[in-house]
């Protein structure tokens, strides 16, 4: 890759890092926010749920809205919304105003990753596009290793408002990086909303989006309840749980890298291989986690398998919806967030039935298995000769 390509992907990765940090950092600050604003911790937890809902709703709307802008301008404006949302959060006088700030911030999320994925894929040859998309998502995985823990530390030691203020500074840095790295570009054509929405109704696109939903559901079934799972399996201490979260983040980064590399060779084989690995790991995780070493090894591998499916899933949706790749890419980010919510709900439902945390892991494996079945269905459809699906085939 030449220097221009590296700078472009770096600017996109900085934006992904900022978005990942603001999405997940409130998880570690719920007690601080709840105490300061006089609400319960479950109510404070709705700030995360509200953000996810904002991503799902905002992704298609914002992508279509900014469709007529040059991509550099669109991405900078989206990060301006991100920055303003975090500034409002930093000075929010009440719980409802903070919720409103979170909803404003979330509006940029899906469209940024959607348009950013198209930009990343456009600056490299076709056989490097999945790796380029993975380079942008690397910022999201690094946020889980460094950004979220750092924002949590700032929030716990200086104040949660300073955490949001620092994240807004990341937004400004991203805007400057995008302005410097991306070409001016021409003004985009006004999107044909009816046509683009129609593209999303194609069976290959629906199947690809559903695969994303079930893949993300499998991941968040266990990830949401990883702390109590470790307590049950290994009697883990808080410091050990923190260490395991860092290892999961490292696994995410490794999986994102190799998932992109392998997807450049074959999207189908990458999805089959890593979904199969994810299923196996979730089945045996309760056994591996009987020891701390086994838990550590299992979670690094699990994190890698869980995030290795992200680049090929993003590329698959873009490949089967070429006429509306930006919209489909953004909606796919919304599908990830829908999967997050479903996974958390599935794990909670299992526990509500009185089952143990081993059962939570098994339900995650089942959701991953459904995703794997959907991949095989897509392969069958796209390899049928003389059908309308053959043009969408990507192996």
XYZ file of C-alpha atoms in Angstrom:
395
model
C 0.000 0.000 0.000
C 1.177 3.540 -0.734
C 1.310 6.330 1.808
C -2.005 7.843 0.716
C -3.834 4.553 1.281
C -2.225 4.123 4.709
C -3.263 7.637 5.759
C -6.823 7.076 4.533
C -7.194 3.811 6.449
C -5.551 5.343 9.530
C -7.994 8.258 9.535
C -10.926 5.840 9.288
C -9.451 3.666 12.052
C -9.120 6.717 14.342
C -12.812 7.380 13.816
C -13.643 3.744 14.554
C -11.540 3.950 17.737
C -13.435 7.048 18.891
C -16.838 5.492 18.139
C -15.929 2.215 19.853
C -14.737 4.082 22.920
C -17.902 6.139 23.276
C -20.164 3.128 22.655
C -18.717 0.869 25.350
C -17.111 3.169 27.949
C -20.378 3.837 29.876
C -20.406 0.141 30.860
C -17.608 0.795 33.345
C -19.103 4.101 34.530
C -22.692 3.081 35.292
C -22.341 3.436 39.101
C -20.708 6.865 38.738
C -23.359 8.141 36.325
C -26.203 6.665 38.387
C -24.967 8.248 41.627
C -24.364 11.648 40.059
C -27.720 11.864 38.279
C -29.764 10.175 41.002
C -31.002 7.199 38.981
C -30.695 3.439 39.404
C -27.938 1.436 37.759
C -30.463 -0.384 35.499
C -31.744 3.029 34.369
C -28.176 4.118 33.669
C -27.730 0.896 31.703
C -30.468 2.055 29.337
C -27.985 4.659 28.082
C -26.233 1.763 26.314
C -29.502 0.291 25.041
C -30.631 3.697 23.802
C -27.363 4.100 21.917
C -27.818 0.723 20.203
C -31.382 1.622 19.178
C -30.129 4.943 17.822
C -27.556 3.105 15.704
C -30.202 0.795 14.202
C -32.611 3.635 13.416
C -30.007 6.176 12.367
C -27.917 3.976 10.052
C -30.203 3.964 6.979
C -31.592 7.463 7.565
C -28.216 9.164 7.894
C -26.683 7.207 5.011
C -29.472 8.244 2.644
C -29.388 11.814 3.981
C -25.658 12.174 3.344
C -25.765 10.216 0.083
C -25.557 13.382 -2.002
C -22.422 14.642 -0.236
C -18.832 13.935 -1.230
C -17.696 11.056 0.970
C -15.018 13.087 2.755
C -17.551 15.791 3.628
C -20.096 13.193 4.725
C -17.637 11.475 7.064
C -16.449 14.785 8.552
C -20.039 15.920 9.150
C -20.865 12.582 10.790
C -17.914 13.004 13.146
C -19.121 16.542 13.875
C -22.415 15.012 15.072
C -20.362 12.566 17.158
C -18.355 15.414 18.707
C -21.418 17.540 19.476
C -23.200 14.559 21.040
C -20.315 13.844 23.373
C -19.981 17.519 24.312
C -23.665 17.624 25.228
C -23.172 14.439 27.267
C -20.255 15.994 29.147
C -22.431 18.909 30.292
C -25.779 17.094 30.549
C -27.621 18.391 33.660
C -30.047 15.460 33.901
C -30.566 11.821 33.016
C -32.950 12.601 30.153
C -30.573 15.146 28.644
C -27.763 12.584 28.838
C -30.011 10.039 27.110
C -30.716 12.614 24.406
C -26.989 13.230 23.994
C -26.374 9.487 23.616
C -29.053 9.285 20.930
C -27.499 12.215 19.041
C -24.068 10.579 19.253
C -25.398 7.248 17.994
C -26.728 8.757 14.773
C -23.259 8.875 13.233
C -22.309 5.276 14.057
C -23.875 3.161 11.320
C -23.413 5.706 8.545
C -19.757 6.311 9.464
C -18.892 2.621 9.338
C -21.065 2.102 6.273
C -19.629 4.953 4.198
C -16.188 4.334 5.701
C -16.265 0.703 4.551
C -17.036 1.826 1.002
C -14.184 4.362 1.131
C -11.746 1.789 2.545
C -12.645 -0.729 -0.163
C -12.368 1.906 -2.905
C -8.717 2.827 -2.240
C -7.282 -0.694 -2.679
C -7.396 -3.406 -5.370
C -10.327 -5.836 -5.315
C -8.222 -8.616 -3.789
C -7.342 -6.396 -0.793
C -10.745 -4.929 -0.005
C -11.606 -7.144 2.981
C -8.234 -6.342 4.558
C -8.849 -2.636 3.999
C -12.250 -2.835 5.720
C -10.598 -4.798 8.534
C -8.010 -2.012 8.902
C -10.790 0.441 9.654
C -12.456 -1.954 12.118
C -9.079 -2.418 13.828
C -9.752 0.940 15.483
C -12.905 -0.552 17.005
C -11.061 -3.580 18.403
C -8.215 -1.437 19.787
C -10.852 0.687 21.534
C -11.779 -2.396 23.560
C -8.135 -2.890 24.588
C -7.124 0.694 25.321
C -9.821 3.285 24.727
C -12.573 1.849 26.923
C -10.302 1.023 29.911
C -8.685 4.480 29.677
C -12.052 6.246 29.446
C -13.258 4.199 32.417
C -10.165 5.148 34.432
C -10.669 8.838 33.617
C -14.345 8.613 34.534
C -13.688 6.855 37.834
C -10.792 9.064 38.932
C -11.570 12.496 37.456
C -15.272 12.266 36.662
C -17.499 10.659 34.044
C -18.086 14.042 32.406
C -14.358 14.372 31.700
C -14.507 10.989 29.987
C -17.109 12.264 27.503
C -15.146 15.496 27.094
C -11.990 13.558 26.219
C -13.933 11.441 23.715
C -15.247 14.609 22.054
C -11.599 15.633 21.577
C -11.100 12.349 19.725
C -13.917 13.431 17.430
C -12.077 16.651 16.585
C -8.864 14.710 15.929
C -10.775 12.366 13.598
C -12.280 15.296 11.685
C -8.811 16.771 11.140
C -7.395 13.376 10.083
C -10.224 12.812 7.577
C -9.810 16.331 6.173
C -6.071 15.759 5.672
C -6.173 12.133 4.449
C -9.201 11.896 2.151
C -9.371 13.540 -1.282
C -11.920 16.319 -1.749
C -13.971 14.166 -4.099
C -16.900 15.184 -6.224
C -20.388 15.841 -4.980
C -22.248 12.570 -4.828
C -25.393 11.885 -6.800
C -28.657 12.221 -4.912
C -29.553 8.670 -3.893
C -32.489 6.896 -5.507
C -34.108 6.003 -2.195
C -36.739 3.713 -3.685
C -34.176 1.775 -5.706
C -31.701 1.460 -2.825
C -34.365 0.268 -0.402
C -35.511 -2.256 -3.015
C -31.980 -3.645 -3.190
C -32.204 -4.434 0.533
C -35.214 -6.671 -0.106
C -33.267 -9.107 -2.299
C -32.969 -12.570 -0.802
C -29.128 -12.664 -0.901
C -28.985 -9.312 0.927
C -31.541 -10.407 3.529
C -29.637 -13.654 4.133
C -26.352 -11.761 4.474
C -27.891 -9.344 6.995
C -29.437 -12.226 8.956
C -26.045 -13.938 9.091
C -24.660 -10.759 10.650
C -27.498 -10.688 13.194
C -26.916 -14.283 14.292
C -23.115 -13.955 14.280
C -23.295 -10.881 16.525
C -25.947 -12.564 18.697
C -23.649 -15.523 19.285
C -20.818 -13.208 20.292
C -22.827 -11.060 22.710
C -24.631 -13.970 24.344
C -21.385 -14.837 26.097
C -19.678 -11.426 26.047
C -22.532 -9.730 27.910
C -22.316 -12.250 30.751
C -18.596 -12.966 30.675
C -17.937 -11.500 34.157
C -20.508 -13.615 36.058
C -19.606 -16.619 33.887
C -15.981 -16.376 34.998
C -17.062 -15.979 38.613
C -19.092 -19.194 38.363
C -16.505 -21.207 36.434
C -13.253 -20.050 38.049
C -14.335 -17.991 41.114
C -12.607 -15.111 39.312
C -11.539 -11.969 41.159
C -12.295 -8.486 39.758
C -8.654 -8.085 38.680
C -8.733 -11.421 36.851
C -11.947 -10.419 35.054
C -10.308 -7.140 33.975
C -7.336 -9.090 32.646
C -9.657 -11.421 30.722
C -11.449 -8.457 29.143
C -8.094 -7.191 27.882
C -7.318 -10.647 26.470
C -10.691 -10.687 24.712
C -9.824 -7.320 23.171
C -6.508 -8.739 21.955
C -8.421 -11.686 20.497
C -10.774 -9.271 18.735
C -7.809 -7.489 17.139
C -6.177 -10.733 16.007
C -9.438 -12.040 14.607
C -10.172 -8.787 12.799
C -6.722 -8.882 11.154
C -6.779 -12.503 10.070
C -10.460 -12.429 9.167
C -9.717 -9.648 6.695
C -6.646 -11.405 5.286
C -8.430 -14.726 4.814
C -11.561 -13.062 3.409
C -9.429 -11.536 0.651
C -8.825 -15.115 -0.484
C -12.310 -16.553 0.203
C -15.202 -14.954 2.075
C -17.185 -18.191 2.209
C -14.363 -20.339 3.580
C -13.466 -17.660 6.120
C -17.025 -17.494 7.416
C -17.398 -21.275 7.536
C -14.063 -21.765 9.277
C -14.441 -19.100 11.944
C -18.135 -19.709 12.620
C -17.277 -23.395 13.068
C -14.440 -22.466 15.422
C -16.753 -20.121 17.345
C -19.331 -22.892 17.788
C -16.705 -25.339 19.035
C -15.160 -22.867 21.459
C -18.505 -21.868 22.965
C -19.395 -25.529 23.476
C -16.156 -26.338 25.298
C -15.657 -22.981 27.048
C -17.375 -24.074 30.295
C -14.856 -26.937 30.430
C -11.830 -24.798 29.496
C -12.810 -22.184 32.082
C -12.501 -24.602 34.968
C -8.928 -23.291 35.249
C -7.698 -19.727 34.889
C -5.153 -20.727 32.232
C -7.831 -22.543 30.272
C -10.134 -19.526 30.540
C -7.369 -17.205 29.303
C -6.533 -19.394 26.296
C -10.187 -19.989 25.529
C -11.117 -16.300 25.619
C -8.273 -15.176 23.337
C -9.290 -17.821 20.794
C -12.978 -17.041 21.288
C -12.377 -13.306 20.802
C -10.425 -14.017 17.614
C -13.122 -16.311 16.208
C -15.935 -13.921 17.180
C -14.426 -10.885 15.446
C -12.859 -12.695 12.473
C -16.325 -12.963 10.944
C -16.837 -9.169 10.961
C -14.790 -8.174 7.844
C -16.189 -10.963 5.622
C -19.737 -10.259 6.799
C -19.320 -6.561 5.972
C -17.819 -7.369 2.561
C -20.517 -9.964 1.799
C -23.316 -7.464 2.342
C -21.530 -4.899 0.186
C -20.919 -7.468 -2.570
C -24.540 -8.636 -2.845
C -25.896 -5.080 -2.731
C -23.490 -3.332 -5.092
C -26.045 -0.806 -6.341
C -26.620 0.344 -2.747
C -23.355 -0.673 -1.095
C -23.210 2.347 1.212
C -26.756 1.879 2.499
C -26.361 -1.894 2.830
C -23.058 -1.463 4.630
C -24.648 0.962 7.100
C -27.687 -1.256 7.657
C -25.286 -4.124 8.327
C -23.826 -2.119 11.227
C -27.375 -1.791 12.513
C -27.703 -5.571 12.133
C -24.632 -5.999 14.353
C -26.278 -3.871 17.015
C -29.548 -5.798 16.686
C -27.523 -8.971 17.163
C -25.915 -7.454 20.268
C -29.345 -6.835 21.776
C -30.656 -10.292 20.818
C -27.566 -12.003 22.251
C -27.855 -10.177 25.562
C -31.580 -10.968 25.715
C -30.996 -14.637 24.865
C -28.441 -15.001 27.643
C -30.747 -13.251 30.078
C -33.655 -15.512 29.086
C -31.549 -18.606 29.770
C -30.655 -17.339 33.236
C -34.266 -16.370 33.935
C -35.223 -19.997 33.322
C -32.935 -20.978 36.182
C -30.220 -22.483 33.971
C -26.506 -21.913 34.630
C -23.853 -19.954 32.743
C -22.748 -23.054 30.843
C -26.183 -22.978 29.208
C -25.582 -19.347 28.209
C -22.498 -20.428 26.287
C -24.451 -23.257 24.648
C -27.173 -20.876 23.459
C -24.432 -18.723 21.931
C -23.146 -21.795 20.089
C -26.655 -22.474 18.794
C -26.999 -18.928 17.460
C -23.623 -19.255 15.722
C -24.786 -22.549 14.214
C -27.830 -20.794 12.739
C -25.469 -18.236 11.216
C -23.391 -21.060 9.724
C -26.494 -22.659 8.202
C -27.356 -19.302 6.606
C -23.882 -19.157 5.051
C -24.396 -22.585 3.461
C -27.793 -21.463 2.141
C -26.175 -18.385 0.603
C -23.468 -20.504 -1.011
C -26.084 -22.822 -2.493
C -28.059 -19.901 -3.898
C -25.071 -18.057 -5.327
C -23.582 -21.130 -7.014
C -26.773 -22.213 -8.787
C -26.193 -21.908 -12.545
C -28.379 -19.581 -14.577
C -30.095 -17.927 -11.634
C -30.487 -14.316 -10.593
C -28.255 -15.004 -7.591
C -25.155 -16.007 -9.522
C -24.130 -12.399 -10.115
C -23.912 -11.959 -6.336
C -21.606 -14.947 -5.851
C -18.384 -14.163 -4.035
C -16.108 -16.957 -2.909
